[in-house]
PDB file of C-alpha atoms in Angstrom:
ATOM      1  CA  UNK A 157      99.124 -31.833-101.984  1.00 45.00           C
ATOM      2  CA  UNK A 158      95.512 -31.387-101.699  1.00 47.00           C
ATOM      3  CA  UNK A 159      93.747 -27.994-101.776  1.00 47.00           C
ATOM      4  CA  UNK A 160      93.010 -27.339 -97.967  1.00 45.00           C
ATOM      5  CA  UNK A 161      90.129 -25.009 -99.180  1.00 46.00           C
ATOM      6  CA  UNK A 162      88.287 -28.249-100.788  1.00 46.00           C
ATOM      7  CA  UNK A 163      88.690 -30.403 -98.037  1.00 43.00           C
ATOM      8  CA  UNK A 164      87.005 -27.715 -95.785  1.00 47.00           C
ATOM      9  CA  UNK A 165      84.021 -26.948 -97.972  1.00 46.00           C
ATOM     10  CA  UNK A 166      82.632 -30.309 -98.317  1.00 45.00           C
ATOM     11  CA  UNK A 167      82.264 -31.121 -94.669  1.00 52.00           C
ATOM     12  CA  UNK A 168      80.840 -27.550 -93.963  1.00 45.00           C
ATOM     13  CA  UNK A 169      78.096 -27.981 -96.677  1.00 49.00           C
ATOM     14  CA  UNK A 170      77.344 -31.427 -95.367  1.00 48.00           C
ATOM     15  CA  UNK A 171      76.869 -30.255 -91.874  1.00 43.00           C
ATOM     16  CA  UNK A 172      74.864 -27.304 -93.000  1.00 44.00           C
ATOM     17  CA  UNK A 173      72.635 -29.629 -95.012  1.00 48.00           C
ATOM     18  CA  UNK A 174      72.173 -31.956 -92.351  1.00 47.00           C
ATOM     19  CA  UNK A 175      71.333 -29.033 -89.835  1.00 46.00           C
ATOM     20  CA  UNK A 176      68.779 -27.735 -92.201  1.00 49.00           C
ATOM     21  CA  UNK A 177      67.121 -31.154 -92.678  1.00 42.00           C
ATOM     22  CA  UNK A 178      67.072 -31.635 -88.974  1.00 46.00           C
ATOM     23  CA  UNK A 179      65.386 -28.117 -88.337  1.00 45.00           C
ATOM     24  CA  UNK A 180      62.910 -29.017 -91.133  1.00 48.00           C
ATOM     25  CA  UNK A 181      62.173 -32.283 -89.831  1.00 44.00           C
ATOM     26  CA  UNK A 182      61.888 -30.981 -86.314  1.00 52.00           C
ATOM     27  CA  UNK A 183      59.634 -28.216 -87.381  1.00 50.00           C
ATOM     28  CA  UNK A 184      57.469 -30.806 -89.272  1.00 47.00           C
ATOM     29  CA  UNK A 185      57.180 -33.091 -86.407  1.00 43.00           C
ATOM     30  CA  UNK A 186      56.118 -30.135 -84.125  1.00 48.00           C
ATOM     31  CA  UNK A 187      53.526 -29.004 -86.515  1.00 40.00           C
ATOM     32  CA  UNK A 188      52.151 -32.496 -86.939  1.00 40.00           C
ATOM     33  CA  UNK A 189      51.923 -33.225 -83.282  1.00 48.00           C
ATOM     34  CA  UNK A 190      50.114 -30.044 -82.632  1.00 45.00           C
ATOM     35  CA  UNK A 191      47.689 -30.429 -85.606  1.00 48.00           C
ATOM     36  CA  UNK A 192      47.063 -34.177 -84.980  1.00 50.00           C
ATOM     37  CA  UNK A 193      46.517 -34.244 -81.125  1.00 50.00           C
ATOM     38  CA  UNK A 194      44.797 -30.896 -80.417  1.00 44.00           C
ATOM     39  CA  UNK A 195      41.375 -31.636 -81.976  1.00 44.00           C
ATOM     40  CA  UNK A 196      41.398 -34.936 -80.224  1.00 46.00           C
ATOM     41  CA  UNK A 197      42.874 -33.994 -76.935  1.00 43.00           C
ATOM     42  CA  UNK A 198      40.382 -35.147 -74.353  1.00 41.00           C
ATOM     43  CA  UNK A 199      38.620 -32.725 -72.122  1.00 43.00           C
ATOM     44  CA  UNK A 200      39.559 -33.407 -68.654  1.00 40.00           C
ATOM     45  CA  UNK A 201      37.053 -32.106 -66.118  1.00 43.00           C
ATOM     46  CA  UNK A 202      36.828 -32.551 -62.325  1.00 43.00           C
ATOM     47  CA  UNK A 203      34.365 -35.304 -61.196  1.00 43.00           C
ATOM     48  CA  UNK A 204      31.120 -34.001 -60.703  1.00 47.00           C
ATOM     49  CA  UNK A 205      29.478 -34.192 -57.272  1.00 47.00           C
ATOM     50  CA  UNK A 206      25.684 -34.097 -56.680  1.00 49.00           C
ATOM     51  CA  UNK A 207      24.791 -31.500 -54.451  1.00 49.00           C
ATOM     52  CA  UNK A 208      22.095 -32.064 -51.746  1.00 54.00           C
ATOM     53  CA  UNK A 209      18.864 -30.480 -52.520  1.00 49.00           C
ATOM     54  CA  UNK A 210      18.422 -27.039 -50.657  1.00 54.00           C
ATOM     55  CA  UNK A 211      16.137 -27.136 -47.681  1.00 51.00           C
ATOM     56  CA  UNK A 212      13.007 -25.287 -48.083  1.00 53.00           C
ATOM     57  CA  UNK A 213      13.253 -21.623 -46.727  1.00 59.00           C
ATOM     58  CA  UNK A 214      10.953 -20.519 -43.941  1.00 57.00           C
ATOM     59  CA  UNK A 215       9.198 -18.314 -46.429  1.00 65.00           C
ATOM     60  CA  UNK A 216       8.439 -21.125 -48.852  1.00 82.00           C
ATOM     61  CA  UNK A 217       5.002 -22.765 -49.055  1.00 86.00           C
ATOM     62  CA  UNK A 218       5.266 -26.740 -48.422  1.00 89.00           C
ATOM     63  CA  UNK A 219       2.687 -29.381 -47.920  1.00 92.00           C
ATOM     64  CA  UNK A 220       2.681 -31.566 -44.803  1.00 90.00           C
ATOM     65  CA  UNK A 221       0.769 -34.203 -43.242  1.00 92.00           C
ATOM     66  CA  UNK A 222      -0.134 -33.418 -39.554  1.00 94.00           C
ATOM     67  CA  UNK A 223      -2.847 -34.606 -37.187  1.00 95.00           C
ATOM     68  CA  UNK A 224      -5.696 -32.663 -35.360  1.00 97.00           C
ATOM     69  CA  UNK A 225      -7.272 -34.664 -32.477  1.00 97.00           C
ATOM     70  CA  UNK A 226     -10.927 -35.326 -31.575  1.00 97.00           C
ATOM     71  CA  UNK A 227     -12.586 -37.081 -28.759  1.00 96.00           C
ATOM     72  CA  UNK A 228     -14.205 -40.488 -29.009  1.00 94.00           C
ATOM     73  CA  UNK A 229     -16.491 -42.365 -26.609  1.00 91.00           C
ATOM     74  CA  UNK A 230     -15.341 -45.985 -25.963  1.00 88.00           C
ATOM     75  CA  UNK A 231     -17.315 -47.929 -23.689  1.00 85.00           C
ATOM     76  CA  UNK A 232     -18.134 -45.023 -21.717  1.00 83.00           C
ATOM     77  CA  UNK A 233     -14.659 -43.915 -21.657  1.00 88.00           C
ATOM     78  CA  UNK A 234     -13.470 -40.827 -23.524  1.00 90.00           C
ATOM     79  CA  UNK A 235     -10.242 -41.325 -25.640  1.00 94.00           C
ATOM     80  CA  UNK A 236      -8.306 -38.748 -27.896  1.00 95.00           C
ATOM     81  CA  UNK A 237      -8.044 -39.865 -31.518  1.00 96.00           C
ATOM     82  CA  UNK A 238      -6.060 -38.357 -34.411  1.00 95.00           C
ATOM     83  CA  UNK A 239      -7.270 -37.422 -37.906  1.00 94.00           C
ATOM     84  CA  UNK A 240      -4.533 -36.868 -40.454  1.00 94.00           C
ATOM     85  CA  UNK A 241      -4.902 -33.771 -42.574  1.00 93.00           C
ATOM     86  CA  UNK A 242      -2.986 -32.134 -45.181  1.00 93.00           C
ATOM     87  CA  UNK A 243      -1.882 -28.657 -44.858  1.00 91.00           C
ATOM     88  CA  UNK A 244      -0.076 -26.172 -46.820  1.00 88.00           C
ATOM     89  CA  UNK A 245       1.703 -23.578 -45.190  1.00 88.00           C
ATOM     90  CA  UNK A 246       5.003 -21.510 -44.925  1.00 87.00           C
ATOM     91  CA  UNK A 247       7.872 -23.935 -43.716  1.00 88.00           C
ATOM     92  CA  UNK A 248       7.693 -22.855 -40.193  1.00 92.00           C
ATOM     93  CA  UNK A 249       6.309 -24.724 -37.218  1.00 93.00           C
ATOM     94  CA  UNK A 250       4.136 -21.906 -35.901  1.00 95.00           C
ATOM     95  CA  UNK A 251       2.354 -21.523 -39.368  1.00 94.00           C
ATOM     96  CA  UNK A 252       1.626 -25.282 -39.619  1.00 94.00           C
ATOM     97  CA  UNK A 253       0.223 -25.318 -35.937  1.00 96.00           C
ATOM     98  CA  UNK A 254      -1.796 -22.208 -36.629  1.00 95.00           C
ATOM     99  CA  UNK A 255      -3.536 -23.920 -39.700  1.00 95.00           C
ATOM    100  CA  UNK A 256      -3.886 -27.140 -37.713  1.00 96.00           C
ATOM    101  CA  UNK A 257      -5.778 -25.380 -34.841  1.00 97.00           C
ATOM    102  CA  UNK A 258      -7.957 -23.362 -37.487  1.00 95.00           C
ATOM    103  CA  UNK A 259      -9.131 -26.784 -38.784  1.00 94.00           C
ATOM    104  CA  UNK A 260      -9.466 -28.089 -35.353  1.00 96.00           C
ATOM    105  CA  UNK A 261     -11.934 -25.126 -34.158  1.00 96.00           C
ATOM    106  CA  UNK A 262     -13.862 -24.880 -37.448  1.00 93.00           C
ATOM    107  CA  UNK A 263     -14.097 -28.435 -39.221  1.00 91.00           C
ATOM    108  CA  UNK A 264     -16.293 -31.294 -38.400  1.00 86.00           C
ATOM    109  CA  UNK A 265     -14.866 -34.594 -37.150  1.00 89.00           C
ATOM    110  CA  UNK A 266     -15.535 -38.122 -38.566  1.00 83.00           C
ATOM    111  CA  UNK A 267     -18.463 -40.027 -37.498  1.00 85.00           C
ATOM    112  CA  UNK A 268     -18.486 -41.066 -34.060  1.00 89.00           C
ATOM    113  CA  UNK A 269     -15.959 -38.565 -33.141  1.00 94.00           C
ATOM    114  CA  UNK A 270     -16.610 -35.034 -31.583  1.00 95.00           C
ATOM    115  CA  UNK A 271     -14.976 -31.992 -29.997  1.00 96.00           C
ATOM    116  CA  UNK A 272     -15.178 -30.938 -26.468  1.00 96.00           C
ATOM    117  CA  UNK A 273     -13.829 -27.638 -27.168  1.00 96.00           C
ATOM    118  CA  UNK A 274     -16.795 -25.086 -26.933  1.00 95.00           C
ATOM    119  CA  UNK A 275     -17.864 -23.442 -30.340  1.00 94.00           C
ATOM    120  CA  UNK A 276     -16.600 -19.884 -30.542  1.00 95.00           C
ATOM    121  CA  UNK A 277     -13.204 -20.793 -29.067  1.00 97.00           C
ATOM    122  CA  UNK A 278     -10.562 -19.016 -31.219  1.00 96.00           C
ATOM    123  CA  UNK A 279      -6.883 -18.834 -31.132  1.00 96.00           C
ATOM    124  CA  UNK A 280      -5.598 -15.468 -29.667  1.00 96.00           C
ATOM    125  CA  UNK A 281      -1.944 -16.275 -30.278  1.00 97.00           C
ATOM    126  CA  UNK A 282       0.455 -19.040 -31.049  1.00 97.00           C
ATOM    127  CA  UNK A 283       4.000 -19.167 -31.106  1.00 97.00           C
ATOM    128  CA  UNK A 284       6.853 -21.913 -31.025  1.00 96.00           C
ATOM    129  CA  UNK A 285      10.265 -21.755 -29.716  1.00 94.00           C
ATOM    130  CA  UNK A 286      12.300 -24.870 -30.270  1.00 89.00           C
ATOM    131  CA  UNK A 287      10.463 -27.687 -28.497  1.00 87.00           C
ATOM    132  CA  UNK A 288       8.019 -25.298 -26.756  1.00 96.00           C
ATOM    133  CA  UNK A 289       4.531 -24.415 -28.017  1.00 97.00           C
ATOM    134  CA  UNK A 290       2.792 -21.365 -26.663  1.00 98.00           C
ATOM    135  CA  UNK A 291      -0.999 -21.184 -27.260  1.00 98.00           C
ATOM    136  CA  UNK A 292      -3.196 -18.586 -25.980  1.00 98.00           C
ATOM    137  CA  UNK A 293      -7.084 -19.392 -26.295  1.00 97.00           C
ATOM    138  CA  UNK A 294     -10.104 -17.194 -25.940  1.00 97.00           C
ATOM    139  CA  UNK A 295     -12.299 -17.332 -22.841  1.00 95.00           C
ATOM    140  CA  UNK A 296     -14.845 -19.510 -24.538  1.00 96.00           C
ATOM    141  CA  UNK A 297     -12.445 -22.486 -23.995  1.00 96.00           C
ATOM    142  CA  UNK A 298     -13.197 -22.669 -20.188  1.00 94.00           C
ATOM    143  CA  UNK A 299     -16.825 -22.393 -20.405  1.00 92.00           C
ATOM    144  CA  UNK A 300     -19.441 -25.192 -19.879  1.00 88.00           C
ATOM    145  CA  UNK A 301     -19.134 -29.031 -19.471  1.00 87.00           C
ATOM    146  CA  UNK A 302     -18.034 -31.170 -16.409  1.00 90.00           C
ATOM    147  CA  UNK A 303     -14.647 -32.648 -15.701  1.00 90.00           C
ATOM    148  CA  UNK A 304     -14.843 -35.252 -18.587  1.00 91.00           C
ATOM    149  CA  UNK A 305     -15.423 -32.352 -21.095  1.00 93.00           C
ATOM    150  CA  UNK A 306     -12.361 -30.411 -19.614  1.00 94.00           C
ATOM    151  CA  UNK A 307     -10.299 -33.347 -19.883  1.00 94.00           C
ATOM    152  CA  UNK A 308     -11.316 -34.146 -23.373  1.00 96.00           C
ATOM    153  CA  UNK A 309     -10.747 -30.485 -24.617  1.00 96.00           C
ATOM    154  CA  UNK A 310      -7.257 -30.175 -22.780  1.00 97.00           C
ATOM    155  CA  UNK A 311      -6.245 -33.336 -24.571  1.00 97.00           C
ATOM    156  CA  UNK A 312      -7.292 -32.214 -27.858  1.00 97.00           C
ATOM    157  CA  UNK A 313      -5.269 -28.991 -27.447  1.00 98.00           C
ATOM    158  CA  UNK A 314      -2.151 -30.805 -25.920  1.00 98.00           C
ATOM    159  CA  UNK A 315      -2.009 -33.629 -28.699  1.00 98.00           C
ATOM    160  CA  UNK A 316      -2.774 -31.110 -31.593  1.00 98.00           C
ATOM    161  CA  UNK A 317      -0.164 -28.605 -30.359  1.00 98.00           C
ATOM    162  CA  UNK A 318       2.335 -31.635 -30.283  1.00 97.00           C
ATOM    163  CA  UNK A 319       1.633 -32.938 -33.637  1.00 96.00           C
ATOM    164  CA  UNK A 320       4.913 -32.056 -35.229  1.00 95.00           C
ATOM    165  CA  UNK A 321       7.041 -32.933 -32.163  1.00 96.00           C
ATOM    166  CA  UNK A 322       5.479 -35.428 -29.705  1.00 96.00           C
ATOM    167  CA  UNK A 323       7.993 -34.421 -27.068  1.00 96.00           C
ATOM    168  CA  UNK A 324       6.990 -30.758 -27.233  1.00 97.00           C
ATOM    169  CA  UNK A 325       6.155 -28.835 -24.146  1.00 97.00           C
ATOM    170  CA  UNK A 326       2.905 -26.851 -24.301  1.00 98.00           C
ATOM    171  CA  UNK A 327       2.215 -23.775 -22.351  1.00 98.00           C
ATOM    172  CA  UNK A 328      -1.562 -23.015 -22.361  1.00 98.00           C
ATOM    173  CA  UNK A 329      -3.057 -19.469 -21.505  1.00 97.00           C
ATOM    174  CA  UNK A 330      -6.499 -18.123 -21.842  1.00 96.00           C
ATOM    175  CA  UNK A 331      -7.033 -14.381 -22.325  1.00 95.00           C
ATOM    176  CA  UNK A 332      -3.197 -13.896 -22.026  1.00 95.00           C
ATOM    177  CA  UNK A 333      -3.164 -15.461 -18.259  1.00 96.00           C
ATOM    178  CA  UNK A 334      -1.643 -18.982 -17.635  1.00 96.00           C
ATOM    179  CA  UNK A 335      -4.130 -21.708 -17.409  1.00 95.00           C
ATOM    180  CA  UNK A 336      -3.614 -23.260 -14.106  1.00 93.00           C
ATOM    181  CA  UNK A 337      -7.136 -24.418 -13.142  1.00 92.00           C
ATOM    182  CA  UNK A 338      -9.836 -25.569 -15.742  1.00 90.00           C
ATOM    183  CA  UNK A 339     -13.630 -25.682 -15.045  1.00 82.00           C
ATOM    184  CA  UNK A 340     -15.687 -25.242 -11.794  1.00 74.00           C
ATOM    185  CA  UNK A 341     -14.379 -28.427 -10.264  1.00 73.00           C
ATOM    186  CA  UNK A 342     -10.856 -27.066 -10.322  1.00 81.00           C
ATOM    187  CA  UNK A 343      -8.857 -29.258 -12.753  1.00 88.00           C
ATOM    188  CA  UNK A 344      -5.313 -28.328 -12.188  1.00 93.00           C
ATOM    189  CA  UNK A 345      -3.328 -27.855 -15.211  1.00 95.00           C
ATOM    190  CA  UNK A 346       0.354 -28.442 -15.058  1.00 94.00           C
ATOM    191  CA  UNK A 347       2.577 -25.797 -16.849  1.00 95.00           C
ATOM    192  CA  UNK A 348       4.062 -26.794 -19.241  1.00 97.00           C
ATOM    193  CA  UNK A 349       2.131 -29.886 -20.082  1.00 97.00           C
ATOM    194  CA  UNK A 350       3.250 -32.862 -22.256  1.00 97.00           C
ATOM    195  CA  UNK A 351       1.677 -35.875 -23.637  1.00 97.00           C
ATOM    196  CA  UNK A 352       3.177 -38.013 -20.856  1.00 97.00           C
ATOM    197  CA  UNK A 353       2.023 -35.676 -18.220  1.00 96.00           C
ATOM    198  CA  UNK A 354      -1.378 -35.756 -19.587  1.00 96.00           C
ATOM    199  CA  UNK A 355      -1.608 -39.447 -19.866  1.00 95.00           C
ATOM    200  CA  UNK A 356      -0.216 -39.652 -16.361  1.00 94.00           C
ATOM    201  CA  UNK A 357      -2.583 -37.055 -14.958  1.00 92.00           C
ATOM    202  CA  UNK A 358      -5.796 -37.455 -16.791  1.00 90.00           C
ATOM    203  CA  UNK A 359      -6.044 -40.538 -18.879  1.00 80.00           C
ATOM    204  CA  UNK A 360      -7.772 -43.045 -16.235  1.00 65.00           C
TER     205      UNK A 360
END
């Protein structure tokens, strides 16, 4: 008869040995997995998106091409012609138009072009509100010249005031009062006035 103690020791030892081997192998595999994969683990990042360039703020100085307008005599008829100019100003319509009018009132036009706006005319105030332009001129604007001169200077103001937006409405005043009649011949000025209105009423 076999000793029962011997028959039980062998299986227990084998099981214990196998368990120890399995634990060691498992630990080794875990260590190998961590050490071999960690350094090469790819860095996953979310796809980059290109953000649009921020719009210039109103206080930022930018450069823009605008037009100021002169008068030209063509076959005995006065026409309004544009002259592109580069302007640096704050990114605001009021600032750009103010600089444009400063150049219109102080600079010299190209050859064969001239200004019907009397010397000494100044801008008393210029403001914008959406598509509306409000411009207040000094009293010199109404002095001298006949009807052709009055139409020419009016066109210079209307077209220069709408250089940023040709569809703008222009409100013109002189000395703080709305300009309803211009010149001794009583040239009636619609308020507000636009490019289409000027062309319809005064370009003949």
